[in-house]
mmCIF file of C-alpha atoms in Angstrom:
data_model
loop_
_atom_site.group_PDB
_atom_site.id
_atom_site.type_symbol
_atom_site.label_atom_id
_atom_site.label_comp_id
_atom_site.label_asym_id
_atom_site.label_seq_id
_atom_site.Cartn_x
_atom_site.Cartn_y
_atom_site.Cartn_z
ATOM 1 C CA MET Q 17 1.876 -269.509 4.721
ATOM 2 C CA GLN Q 18 1.376 -272.744 2.826
ATOM 3 C CA GLU Q 19 3.211 -275.654 4.467
ATOM 4 C CA GLN Q 20 4.151 -277.597 1.346
ATOM 5 C CA SER Q 21 5.290 -277.022 -2.201
ATOM 6 C CA LEU Q 22 2.729 -276.870 -4.988
ATOM 7 C CA PHE Q 23 4.780 -279.610 -6.647
ATOM 8 C CA GLN Q 24 2.948 -281.985 -4.298
ATOM 9 C CA LYS Q 25 -0.142 -281.457 -6.442
ATOM 10 C CA ILE Q 26 1.547 -283.020 -9.463
ATOM 11 C CA ARG Q 27 1.087 -286.767 -9.146
ATOM 12 C CA GLY Q 28 2.336 -289.582 -11.310
ATOM 13 C CA GLN Q 29 5.396 -287.731 -12.645
ATOM 14 C CA SER Q 30 8.065 -288.531 -10.083
ATOM 15 C CA ARG Q 31 10.795 -289.048 -12.686
ATOM 16 C CA ALA Q 32 10.221 -285.701 -14.407
ATOM 17 C CA LEU Q 33 9.984 -283.890 -11.073
ATOM 18 C CA LYS Q 34 13.190 -285.518 -9.841
ATOM 19 C CA ILE Q 35 15.098 -284.056 -12.787
ATOM 20 C CA LEU Q 36 13.704 -280.593 -12.084
ATOM 21 C CA PHE Q 37 14.311 -280.857 -8.310
ATOM 22 C CA GLN Q 38 17.966 -281.729 -8.970
ATOM 23 C CA ALA Q 39 18.309 -278.772 -11.336
ATOM 24 C CA ILE Q 40 16.926 -276.421 -8.688
ATOM 25 C CA GLU Q 41 18.991 -277.971 -5.878
ATOM 26 C CA ASN Q 42 22.239 -277.786 -7.854
ATOM 27 C CA GLU Q 43 21.343 -274.410 -9.369
ATOM 28 C CA HIS Q 44 22.069 -275.922 -12.761
ATOM 29 C CA ILE Q 45 19.118 -274.707 -14.795
ATOM 30 C CA ALA Q 46 19.045 -275.456 -18.515
ATOM 31 C CA GLN Q 47 18.356 -272.600 -20.890
ATOM 32 C CA ALA Q 48 15.634 -274.550 -22.686
ATOM 33 C CA TYR Q 49 13.478 -277.580 -21.851
ATOM 34 C CA LEU Q 50 11.130 -279.717 -23.903
ATOM 35 C CA PHE Q 51 8.322 -281.222 -21.826
ATOM 36 C CA HIS Q 52 6.752 -283.959 -23.932
ATOM 37 C CA GLY Q 53 4.135 -286.644 -23.361
ATOM 38 C CA ILE Q 54 0.474 -287.379 -24.038
ATOM 39 C CA GLU Q 55 -2.207 -284.781 -23.361
ATOM 40 C CA GLY Q 56 -3.411 -284.267 -19.819
ATOM 41 C CA VAL Q 57 -0.476 -285.558 -17.756
ATOM 42 C CA GLY Q 58 0.734 -282.299 -16.179
ATOM 43 C CA LYS Q 59 3.232 -280.837 -18.637
ATOM 44 C CA PHE Q 60 1.951 -277.269 -18.587
ATOM 45 C CA THR Q 61 1.247 -277.218 -14.847
ATOM 46 C CA THR Q 62 4.751 -278.494 -14.156
ATOM 47 C CA ALA Q 63 6.234 -275.867 -16.467
ATOM 48 C CA LEU Q 64 4.357 -273.117 -14.640
ATOM 49 C CA TYR Q 65 5.266 -274.468 -11.188
ATOM 50 C CA PHE Q 66 8.911 -274.866 -12.220
ATOM 51 C CA GLY Q 67 9.021 -271.221 -13.256
ATOM 52 C CA MET Q 68 7.331 -270.272 -9.987
ATOM 53 C CA ALA Q 69 9.825 -272.318 -7.950
ATOM 54 C CA LEU Q 70 12.753 -270.548 -9.584
ATOM 55 C CA ASN Q 71 11.332 -267.201 -8.473
ATOM 56 C CA CYS Q 72 9.462 -268.075 -5.264
ATOM 57 C CA LEU Q 73 10.159 -265.954 -2.176
ATOM 58 C CA ALA Q 74 9.416 -268.720 0.362
ATOM 59 C CA ASN Q 75 11.863 -271.026 2.119
ATOM 60 C CA LYS Q 76 13.549 -273.423 -0.273
ATOM 61 C CA GLU Q 77 11.673 -276.547 0.833
ATOM 62 C CA PHE Q 78 8.274 -274.881 0.235
ATOM 63 C CA ARG Q 79 8.921 -273.577 -3.289
ATOM 64 C CA PRO Q 80 6.726 -272.871 -5.133
ATOM 65 C CA CYS Q 81 4.573 -271.805 -2.214
ATOM 66 C CA GLY Q 82 1.673 -270.455 -4.256
ATOM 67 C CA VAL Q 83 1.047 -267.562 -1.861
ATOM 68 C CA CYS Q 84 4.018 -265.173 -2.033
ATOM 69 C CA SER Q 85 3.707 -262.129 -4.294
ATOM 70 C CA SER Q 86 5.750 -263.737 -7.071
ATOM 71 C CA CYS Q 87 3.771 -267.006 -7.047
ATOM 72 C CA HIS Q 88 0.486 -265.114 -6.913
ATOM 73 C CA LYS Q 89 1.404 -263.202 -10.070
ATOM 74 C CA PHE Q 90 2.433 -266.406 -11.866
ATOM 75 C CA LEU Q 91 -0.786 -268.205 -10.947
ATOM 76 C CA ASN Q 92 -2.812 -265.306 -12.338
ATOM 77 C CA PHE Q 93 -0.599 -264.969 -15.450
ATOM 78 C CA GLU Q 94 0.174 -261.411 -14.402
ATOM 79 C CA HIS Q 95 3.911 -261.643 -13.732
ATOM 80 C CA PRO Q 96 5.798 -259.252 -16.043
ATOM 81 C CA ASP Q 97 8.570 -261.839 -16.481
ATOM 82 C CA LEU Q 98 6.247 -264.697 -17.469
ATOM 83 C CA LEU Q 99 5.975 -264.858 -21.249
ATOM 84 C CA TYR Q 100 3.339 -267.333 -22.381
ATOM 85 C CA LEU Q 101 2.618 -268.304 -25.984
ATOM 86 C CA PHE Q 102 0.029 -270.787 -27.199
ATOM 87 C CA PRO Q 103 -1.649 -271.512 -30.552
ATOM 88 C CA THR Q 104 -4.267 -268.903 -31.478
ATOM 89 C CA PRO Q 105 -6.207 -267.613 -34.472
ATOM 90 C CA ASN Q 106 -4.696 -264.621 -36.248
ATOM 91 C CA LEU Q 107 -4.735 -262.021 -33.470
ATOM 92 C CA GLN Q 108 -3.321 -259.315 -35.770
ATOM 93 C CA LEU Q 109 -0.606 -258.878 -33.172
ATOM 94 C CA THR Q 110 1.446 -255.687 -33.346
ATOM 95 C CA PRO Q 111 5.231 -255.675 -32.691
ATOM 96 C CA GLU Q 112 4.396 -254.237 -29.246
ATOM 97 C CA GLY Q 113 2.116 -257.188 -28.434
ATOM 98 C CA GLU Q 114 -1.238 -255.429 -28.876
ATOM 99 C CA ILE Q 115 -4.069 -257.624 -30.179
ATOM 100 C CA LYS Q 116 -5.894 -255.711 -32.921
ATOM 101 C CA ASN Q 117 -8.635 -258.274 -33.636
ATOM 102 C CA ASP Q 118 -11.345 -257.571 -31.036
ATOM 103 C CA GLU Q 119 -13.160 -260.914 -31.459
ATOM 104 C CA TYR Q 120 -10.029 -262.969 -31.029
ATOM 105 C CA ARG Q 121 -8.854 -260.782 -28.145
ATOM 106 C CA LYS Q 122 -11.929 -261.914 -26.203
ATOM 107 C CA GLU Q 123 -11.207 -265.536 -27.080
ATOM 108 C CA TYR Q 124 -7.545 -265.092 -26.090
ATOM 109 C CA GLU Q 125 -8.624 -263.713 -22.707
ATOM 110 C CA GLY Q 126 -11.148 -266.561 -22.373
ATOM 111 C CA TYR Q 127 -8.392 -269.104 -22.943
ATOM 112 C CA ILE Q 128 -6.322 -267.549 -20.153
ATOM 113 C CA ARG Q 129 -9.307 -267.541 -17.757
ATOM 114 C CA ASN Q 130 -9.948 -271.176 -18.559
ATOM 115 C CA LYS Q 131 -6.288 -271.970 -17.853
ATOM 116 C CA ILE Q 132 -6.559 -270.326 -14.438
ATOM 117 C CA GLU Q 133 -9.965 -271.622 -13.341
ATOM 118 C CA THR Q 134 -10.554 -275.011 -15.029
ATOM 119 C CA PRO Q 135 -7.364 -276.068 -16.856
ATOM 120 C CA TRP Q 136 -8.659 -279.613 -17.442
ATOM 121 C CA GLU Q 137 -11.432 -278.282 -19.684
ATOM 122 C CA ASP Q 138 -10.846 -277.830 -23.420
ATOM 123 C CA TYR Q 139 -11.128 -274.338 -24.836
ATOM 124 C CA ARG Q 140 -12.083 -274.093 -28.494
ATOM 125 C CA PHE Q 141 -11.300 -271.060 -30.608
ATOM 126 C CA SER Q 142 -13.658 -270.126 -33.417
ATOM 127 C CA SER Q 143 -10.971 -270.340 -36.096
ATOM 128 C CA ASN Q 144 -7.889 -272.356 -36.998
ATOM 129 C CA ILE Q 145 -5.031 -271.967 -34.549
ATOM 130 C CA MET Q 146 -1.245 -272.040 -34.749
ATOM 131 C CA ILE Q 147 1.779 -270.355 -33.196
ATOM 132 C CA ARG Q 148 2.335 -267.519 -35.607
ATOM 133 C CA LYS Q 149 5.507 -265.787 -36.683
ATOM 134 C CA GLU Q 150 4.328 -262.410 -35.360
ATOM 135 C CA SER Q 151 3.930 -263.950 -31.887
ATOM 136 C CA ILE Q 152 7.489 -265.286 -32.019
ATOM 137 C CA SER Q 153 8.713 -261.891 -33.268
ATOM 138 C CA TRP Q 154 7.015 -260.214 -30.302
ATOM 139 C CA LEU Q 155 8.547 -262.786 -27.947
ATOM 140 C CA ILE Q 156 12.040 -262.218 -29.314
ATOM 141 C CA LYS Q 157 11.580 -258.470 -28.922
ATOM 142 C CA ARG Q 158 10.471 -258.910 -25.299
ATOM 143 C CA LEU Q 159 13.398 -261.190 -24.523
ATOM 144 C CA ASN Q 160 15.794 -258.488 -25.715
ATOM 145 C CA ILE Q 161 14.448 -256.187 -23.003
ATOM 146 C CA SER Q 162 15.812 -256.553 -19.476
ATOM 147 C CA SER Q 163 13.673 -258.537 -17.034
ATOM 148 C CA TYR Q 164 11.570 -256.544 -14.569
ATOM 149 C CA GLU Q 165 11.758 -258.226 -11.177
ATOM 150 C CA ALA Q 166 12.279 -261.993 -11.469
ATOM 151 C CA LYS Q 167 15.466 -263.900 -10.792
ATOM 152 C CA TYR Q 168 14.642 -266.017 -13.835
ATOM 153 C CA ARG Q 169 12.494 -264.842 -16.707
ATOM 154 C CA ILE Q 170 10.209 -267.721 -17.744
ATOM 155 C CA CYS Q 171 9.005 -268.297 -21.287
ATOM 156 C CA ILE Q 172 6.444 -271.089 -21.822
ATOM 157 C CA ILE Q 173 5.439 -272.077 -25.354
ATOM 158 C CA GLU Q 174 2.513 -274.489 -25.203
ATOM 159 C CA ASP Q 175 1.864 -276.973 -28.028
ATOM 160 C CA ALA Q 176 5.106 -275.930 -29.656
ATOM 161 C CA ASP Q 177 4.571 -278.463 -32.457
ATOM 162 C CA LEU Q 178 1.981 -276.039 -33.888
ATOM 163 C CA MET Q 179 4.742 -273.732 -35.077
ATOM 164 C CA ASN Q 180 5.152 -273.947 -38.831
ATOM 165 C CA ILE Q 181 8.640 -274.291 -40.343
ATOM 166 C CA GLU Q 182 9.043 -270.563 -40.960
ATOM 167 C CA THR Q 183 8.063 -269.710 -37.380
ATOM 168 C CA ALA Q 184 10.297 -272.414 -35.908
ATOM 169 C CA ASN Q 185 13.296 -271.257 -37.946
ATOM 170 C CA ALA Q 186 12.718 -267.679 -36.792
ATOM 171 C CA PHE Q 187 12.935 -268.898 -33.189
ATOM 172 C CA LEU Q 188 16.038 -271.098 -33.528
ATOM 173 C CA LYS Q 189 18.731 -268.517 -32.723
ATOM 174 C CA THR Q 190 16.885 -267.264 -29.635
ATOM 175 C CA LEU Q 191 16.343 -270.848 -28.470
ATOM 176 C CA GLU Q 192 20.037 -271.627 -28.889
ATOM 177 C CA GLU Q 193 21.258 -268.455 -27.180
ATOM 178 C CA PRO Q 194 18.509 -267.042 -24.942
ATOM 179 C CA PRO Q 195 19.287 -263.960 -22.848
ATOM 180 C CA GLU Q 196 20.916 -264.521 -19.477
ATOM 181 C CA SER Q 197 18.660 -265.790 -16.658
ATOM 182 C CA THR Q 198 15.959 -266.788 -19.124
ATOM 183 C CA VAL Q 199 14.394 -270.260 -19.113
ATOM 184 C CA ILE Q 200 12.413 -271.361 -22.164
ATOM 185 C CA ILE Q 201 10.029 -274.305 -21.756
ATOM 186 C CA LEU Q 202 8.331 -275.893 -24.758
ATOM 187 C CA THR Q 203 5.483 -278.342 -24.221
ATOM 188 C CA THR Q 204 4.132 -280.766 -26.796
ATOM 189 C CA ASN Q 205 2.004 -283.875 -27.175
ATOM 190 C CA ASN Q 206 3.706 -284.593 -30.513
ATOM 191 C CA PRO Q 207 7.498 -284.193 -30.319
ATOM 192 C CA SER Q 208 7.895 -285.912 -33.698
ATOM 193 C CA GLN Q 209 6.175 -282.895 -35.292
ATOM 194 C CA LEU Q 210 8.903 -280.512 -34.075
ATOM 195 C CA LEU Q 211 11.908 -279.652 -36.186
ATOM 196 C CA PRO Q 212 14.949 -281.730 -35.132
ATOM 197 C CA THR Q 213 16.874 -278.456 -34.793
ATOM 198 C CA ILE Q 214 14.327 -277.306 -32.181
ATOM 199 C CA VAL Q 215 14.496 -280.582 -30.245
ATOM 200 C CA SER Q 216 18.298 -280.632 -30.245
ATOM 201 C CA ARG Q 217 18.476 -277.252 -28.517
ATOM 202 C CA CYS Q 218 16.333 -278.358 -25.551
ATOM 203 C CA GLN Q 219 16.758 -280.679 -22.599
ATOM 204 C CA PRO Q 220 13.954 -283.198 -23.139
ATOM 205 C CA ILE Q 221 11.878 -284.346 -20.171
ATOM 206 C CA HIS Q 222 9.318 -287.060 -20.791
ATOM 207 C CA PHE Q 223 5.988 -287.009 -18.947
ATOM 208 C CA GLN Q 224 4.726 -290.560 -18.802
ATOM 209 C CA PRO Q 225 1.085 -291.696 -18.887
ATOM 210 C CA VAL Q 226 -0.241 -291.555 -15.342
ATOM 211 C CA ASP Q 227 -0.769 -294.864 -13.572
ATOM 212 C CA PRO Q 228 -4.478 -295.816 -13.335
ATOM 213 C CA ASN Q 229 -4.235 -296.098 -9.545
ATOM 214 C CA VAL Q 230 -2.930 -292.536 -9.352
ATOM 215 C CA ILE Q 231 -5.688 -291.274 -11.662
ATOM 216 C CA ALA Q 232 -8.314 -293.032 -9.565
ATOM 217 C CA GLN Q 233 -7.010 -291.398 -6.384
ATOM 218 C CA ILE Q 234 -7.003 -287.952 -8.026
ATOM 219 C CA LEU Q 235 -10.635 -288.425 -9.048
ATOM 220 C CA ILE Q 236 -11.584 -289.535 -5.550
ATOM 221 C CA ASP Q 237 -9.633 -286.804 -3.732
ATOM 222 C CA ASP Q 238 -10.210 -283.811 -6.012
ATOM 223 C CA PHE Q 239 -13.467 -284.518 -7.864
ATOM 224 C CA ASN Q 240 -15.551 -286.384 -5.281
ATOM 225 C CA THR Q 241 -15.756 -289.493 -7.475
ATOM 226 C CA SER Q 242 -16.822 -292.816 -6.009
ATOM 227 C CA PRO Q 243 -14.062 -295.459 -5.781
ATOM 228 C CA ARG Q 244 -15.890 -297.760 -8.179
ATOM 229 C CA THR Q 245 -16.420 -295.072 -10.803
ATOM 230 C CA ALA Q 246 -12.847 -293.847 -10.359
ATOM 231 C CA ARG Q 247 -11.575 -297.367 -10.890
ATOM 232 C CA ILE Q 248 -13.506 -297.768 -14.152
ATOM 233 C CA VAL Q 249 -12.589 -294.337 -15.490
ATOM 234 C CA SER Q 250 -8.919 -294.713 -14.617
ATOM 235 C CA GLN Q 251 -8.773 -297.880 -16.698
ATOM 236 C CA ILE Q 252 -10.122 -296.236 -19.841
ATOM 237 C CA ALA Q 253 -8.423 -292.837 -19.604
ATOM 238 C CA ASP Q 254 -5.234 -294.023 -21.329
ATOM 239 C CA GLY Q 255 -3.016 -292.428 -18.696
ATOM 240 C CA SER Q 256 -4.525 -288.940 -19.144
ATOM 241 C CA VAL Q 257 -5.797 -287.232 -15.994
ATOM 242 C CA LYS Q 258 -7.482 -284.588 -18.139
ATOM 243 C CA TYR Q 259 -9.483 -287.141 -20.074
ATOM 244 C CA ALA Q 260 -10.441 -288.981 -16.900
ATOM 245 C CA ILE Q 261 -11.873 -285.734 -15.505
ATOM 246 C CA HIS Q 262 -13.849 -285.213 -18.716
ATOM 247 C CA LEU Q 263 -15.356 -288.656 -18.331
ATOM 248 C CA VAL Q 264 -16.453 -288.315 -14.715
ATOM 249 C CA GLN Q 265 -18.018 -284.962 -15.481
ATOM 250 C CA GLY Q 266 -20.298 -286.741 -17.948
ATOM 251 C CA GLU Q 267 -19.758 -284.561 -21.007
ATOM 252 C CA SER Q 268 -22.698 -284.649 -23.397
ATOM 253 C CA SER Q 269 -21.990 -284.907 -27.111
ATOM 254 C CA LYS Q 270 -23.145 -286.514 -30.315
ATOM 255 C CA LEU Q 271 -20.597 -289.253 -29.706
ATOM 256 C CA ARG Q 272 -22.096 -289.923 -26.275
ATOM 257 C CA GLU Q 273 -25.525 -290.207 -27.893
ATOM 258 C CA ARG Q 274 -24.130 -292.623 -30.463
ATOM 259 C CA ALA Q 275 -22.741 -294.766 -27.654
ATOM 260 C CA PHE Q 276 -26.138 -294.705 -25.979
ATOM 261 C CA GLU Q 277 -27.847 -295.766 -29.216
ATOM 262 C CA ILE Q 278 -25.495 -298.742 -29.477
ATOM 263 C CA MET Q 279 -26.256 -299.700 -25.873
ATOM 264 C CA GLN Q 280 -29.991 -299.537 -26.585
ATOM 265 C CA MET Q 281 -29.732 -301.731 -29.674
ATOM 266 C CA ALA Q 282 -27.619 -304.293 -27.826
ATOM 267 C CA LEU Q 283 -30.028 -304.386 -24.889
ATOM 268 C CA GLU Q 284 -32.995 -304.918 -27.221
ATOM 269 C CA GLY Q 285 -31.110 -307.475 -29.296
ATOM 270 C CA ASN Q 286 -31.818 -305.376 -32.355
ATOM 271 C CA ASP Q 287 -28.914 -306.655 -34.419
ATOM 272 C CA LEU Q 288 -30.396 -305.679 -37.765
ATOM 273 C CA ALA Q 289 -30.861 -302.069 -36.682
ATOM 274 C CA TYR Q 290 -27.270 -301.933 -35.476
ATOM 275 C CA TYR Q 291 -25.787 -303.307 -38.677
ATOM 276 C CA ARG Q 292 -27.914 -300.955 -40.755
ATOM 277 C CA SER Q 293 -26.738 -298.022 -38.646
ATOM 278 C CA LEU Q 294 -23.175 -299.275 -38.959
ATOM 279 C CA GLN Q 295 -23.387 -299.259 -42.743
ATOM 280 C CA ALA Q 296 -25.027 -295.832 -42.735
ATOM 281 C CA ASN Q 297 -22.289 -294.348 -40.527
ATOM 282 C CA LEU Q 298 -19.181 -296.011 -41.966
ATOM 283 C CA GLN Q 299 -17.766 -292.731 -43.263
ATOM 284 C CA LYS Q 300 -19.027 -290.625 -40.374
ATOM 285 C CA TYR Q 301 -16.698 -291.724 -37.576
ATOM 286 C CA ASN Q 302 -12.921 -291.695 -37.831
ATOM 287 C CA ALA Q 303 -10.558 -293.520 -35.489
ATOM 288 C CA GLU Q 304 -10.585 -290.826 -32.796
ATOM 289 C CA ASN Q 305 -14.395 -290.606 -32.912
ATOM 290 C CA LEU Q 306 -14.643 -294.356 -32.461
ATOM 291 C CA ILE Q 307 -12.270 -294.250 -29.497
ATOM 292 C CA GLU Q 308 -14.505 -291.603 -27.897
ATOM 293 C CA ILE Q 309 -17.590 -293.735 -28.505
ATOM 294 C CA ILE Q 310 -15.900 -296.745 -26.914
ATOM 295 C CA ARG Q 311 -14.966 -294.702 -23.868
ATOM 296 C CA TYR Q 312 -18.530 -293.496 -23.454
ATOM 297 C CA LEU Q 313 -19.727 -297.103 -23.787
ATOM 298 C CA CYS Q 314 -17.395 -298.015 -20.950
ATOM 299 C CA MET Q 315 -18.903 -295.289 -18.797
ATOM 300 C CA PHE Q 316 -22.429 -296.523 -19.500
ATOM 301 C CA VAL Q 317 -21.417 -300.084 -18.676
ATOM 302 C CA GLY Q 318 -19.654 -298.850 -15.526
ATOM 303 C CA ASP Q 319 -22.870 -297.153 -14.407
ATOM 304 C CA LEU Q 320 -24.661 -300.514 -14.516
ATOM 305 C CA ASP Q 321 -22.530 -301.488 -11.524
ATOM 306 C CA LEU Q 322 -23.717 -298.420 -9.577
ATOM 307 C CA ILE Q 323 -27.340 -297.846 -10.488
ATOM 308 C CA GLU Q 324 -28.837 -300.096 -7.758
ATOM 309 C CA SER Q 325 -26.378 -299.653 -4.913
ATOM 310 C CA ALA Q 326 -24.986 -296.134 -5.383
ATOM 311 C CA GLU Q 327 -27.278 -294.096 -7.600
ATOM 312 C CA GLU Q 328 -25.812 -290.815 -6.387
ATOM 313 C CA GLN Q 329 -22.487 -291.829 -7.917
ATOM 314 C CA VAL Q 330 -23.829 -292.669 -11.389
ATOM 315 C CA VAL Q 331 -22.226 -290.533 -14.103
ATOM 316 C CA ASN Q 332 -24.979 -290.826 -16.723
ATOM 317 C CA ILE Q 333 -27.834 -290.131 -14.336
ATOM 318 C CA ASP Q 334 -29.902 -288.633 -17.172
ATOM 319 C CA LYS Q 335 -30.215 -292.209 -18.494
ATOM 320 C CA LYS Q 336 -31.375 -293.601 -15.154
ATOM 321 C CA ASP Q 337 -34.440 -295.493 -16.421
ATOM 322 C CA PHE Q 338 -32.448 -297.152 -19.164
ATOM 323 C CA LEU Q 339 -29.674 -298.148 -16.755
ATOM 324 C CA ILE Q 340 -32.164 -299.728 -14.344
ATOM 325 C CA GLU Q 341 -33.746 -301.709 -17.189
ATOM 326 C CA ALA Q 342 -30.372 -302.802 -18.546
ATOM 327 C CA ARG Q 343 -29.074 -303.788 -15.113
ATOM 328 C CA ALA Q 344 -32.122 -305.989 -14.536
ATOM 329 C CA LYS Q 345 -31.523 -307.899 -17.766
ATOM 330 C CA ILE Q 346 -27.936 -308.924 -17.022
ATOM 331 C CA PRO Q 347 -27.942 -312.577 -15.872
ATOM 332 C CA ILE Q 348 -25.802 -312.572 -12.724
ATOM 333 C CA GLN Q 349 -25.874 -314.225 -9.302
ATOM 334 C CA ASN Q 350 -24.597 -311.258 -7.271
ATOM 335 C CA SER Q 351 -23.163 -307.744 -7.519
ATOM 336 C CA ALA Q 352 -19.566 -308.987 -7.345
ATOM 337 C CA GLU Q 353 -20.152 -310.957 -10.536
ATOM 338 C CA LEU Q 354 -21.425 -307.811 -12.263
ATOM 339 C CA THR Q 355 -18.366 -305.852 -11.138
ATOM 340 C CA ASP Q 356 -16.155 -308.533 -12.674
ATOM 341 C CA LYS Q 357 -18.131 -308.432 -15.925
ATOM 342 C CA VAL Q 358 -17.841 -304.648 -16.091
ATOM 343 C CA LEU Q 359 -14.084 -304.711 -15.557
ATOM 344 C CA ASP Q 360 -13.663 -307.478 -18.135
ATOM 345 C CA PHE Q 361 -15.600 -305.392 -20.633
ATOM 346 C CA VAL Q 362 -13.519 -302.281 -19.901
ATOM 347 C CA LEU Q 363 -10.243 -304.154 -20.292
ATOM 348 C CA LEU Q 364 -11.408 -305.602 -23.604
ATOM 349 C CA MET Q 365 -12.375 -302.125 -24.808
ATOM 350 C CA GLN Q 366 -8.895 -300.883 -23.866
ATOM 351 C CA ASP Q 367 -7.513 -303.548 -26.164
ATOM 352 C CA TYR Q 368 -9.836 -302.360 -28.932
ATOM 353 C CA ILE Q 369 -8.572 -298.801 -28.489
ATOM 354 C CA ARG Q 370 -4.980 -300.005 -28.846
ATOM 355 C CA LYS Q 371 -5.949 -301.873 -32.006
ATOM 356 C CA ILE Q 372 -7.653 -298.808 -33.461
ATOM 357 C CA ARG Q 373 -4.443 -296.858 -32.957
ATOM 358 C CA GLY Q 374 -2.652 -299.687 -34.713
ATOM 359 C CA ASN Q 375 -4.858 -299.113 -37.786
ATOM 360 C CA VAL Q 376 -7.070 -302.177 -37.415
ATOM 361 C CA ASN Q 377 -10.173 -302.153 -39.629
ATOM 362 C CA LEU Q 378 -12.705 -299.841 -37.948
ATOM 363 C CA GLN Q 379 -15.741 -301.720 -39.230
ATOM 364 C CA LEU Q 380 -14.436 -304.934 -37.709
ATOM 365 C CA ILE Q 381 -13.918 -303.198 -34.363
ATOM 366 C CA GLN Q 382 -17.472 -301.839 -34.424
ATOM 367 C CA GLN Q 383 -18.867 -305.290 -35.174
ATOM 368 C CA ASN Q 384 -16.886 -306.832 -32.336
ATOM 369 C CA LEU Q 385 -17.767 -304.211 -29.733
ATOM 370 C CA TYR Q 386 -21.460 -304.751 -30.459
ATOM 371 C CA PHE Q 387 -20.956 -308.500 -30.106
ATOM 372 C CA GLN Q 388 -19.325 -307.930 -26.699
ATOM 373 C CA LEU Q 389 -22.251 -305.754 -25.563
ATOM 374 C CA ASN Q 390 -24.636 -308.466 -26.691
ATOM 375 C CA ASN Q 391 -22.591 -310.958 -24.709
ATOM 376 C CA LEU Q 392 -22.907 -308.794 -21.607
ATOM 377 C CA PHE Q 393 -26.696 -308.865 -21.740
ATOM 378 C CA ARG Q 394 -27.108 -312.366 -23.206
ATOM 379 C CA PRO Q 395 -24.061 -314.571 -22.524
#
């Protein structure tokens, strides 16, 4: 039997967990909760573990244990009293909950597998997604049936802000007066997009951005990341554990290649090429794209601090030759000086990201970030 609660796996959310612990301890469980906060900080995992804890068969101090029959069913999304809704394409869902669209059924099942096996990875459906009225109608019908075996029936609605007004209004009465021993948990990254009438019927619990030191330790402990890489990534992840994991796994994308192109032009001092490419791509990259590019730039710059002394820990190892060349061109006296330069660059890029979200001119940001790269190679 496991010797500690699965809640121990949720780090950086002590305030939210304290509220839920008190509810469990006092047996004063709200009928509906709203877990809100930025993406990748543990909202869904906490919702699932909270539902597990309310139904766990282990001793109180070990709940949720993760190994009893109830917990096992929850972790595999097989518990008959776990009702889980998330945004999907049009599944052609019947009133009985049968998915008639074969293509989207496979994608639906793929989303669930991803949630079980690698929940930090994004899953992309092939069509537009939303929480549809037929899904809410099925949920309401299920809630009107007696629970099967659980002490508390758990209903989790992920990304609840992707309900349209009609769907949300159809759910209001159930949310206000759910059946006895039913706990409804809504999660959202965008609470402002929810109807006020939805928000007012829930107990809100805020999930704060995770402290960079906590993110760094998670990367070191759970993803075998070097302390130096973890430190860099944690500074640019904006409090999101999920995004930090994406970064250390070295995702390849067109935005990563754009970041690499910018690095190359800065290293070569090819200012004219950069400004021509900037003009050619002005309409191509929106604010979120530019933030992604900046984050990839930070990872490339972070690798410069590792390429000579800890090559096995380099994230962008496919760019090894370039990193060695770039590292050799940085005028420094010792490795400690390079580490300082890297951290200074990362902190400055964090400031740029904040400015982008404050609607600063994107062209100006792109000019300045190139200037800062130039300054790294040629102070």
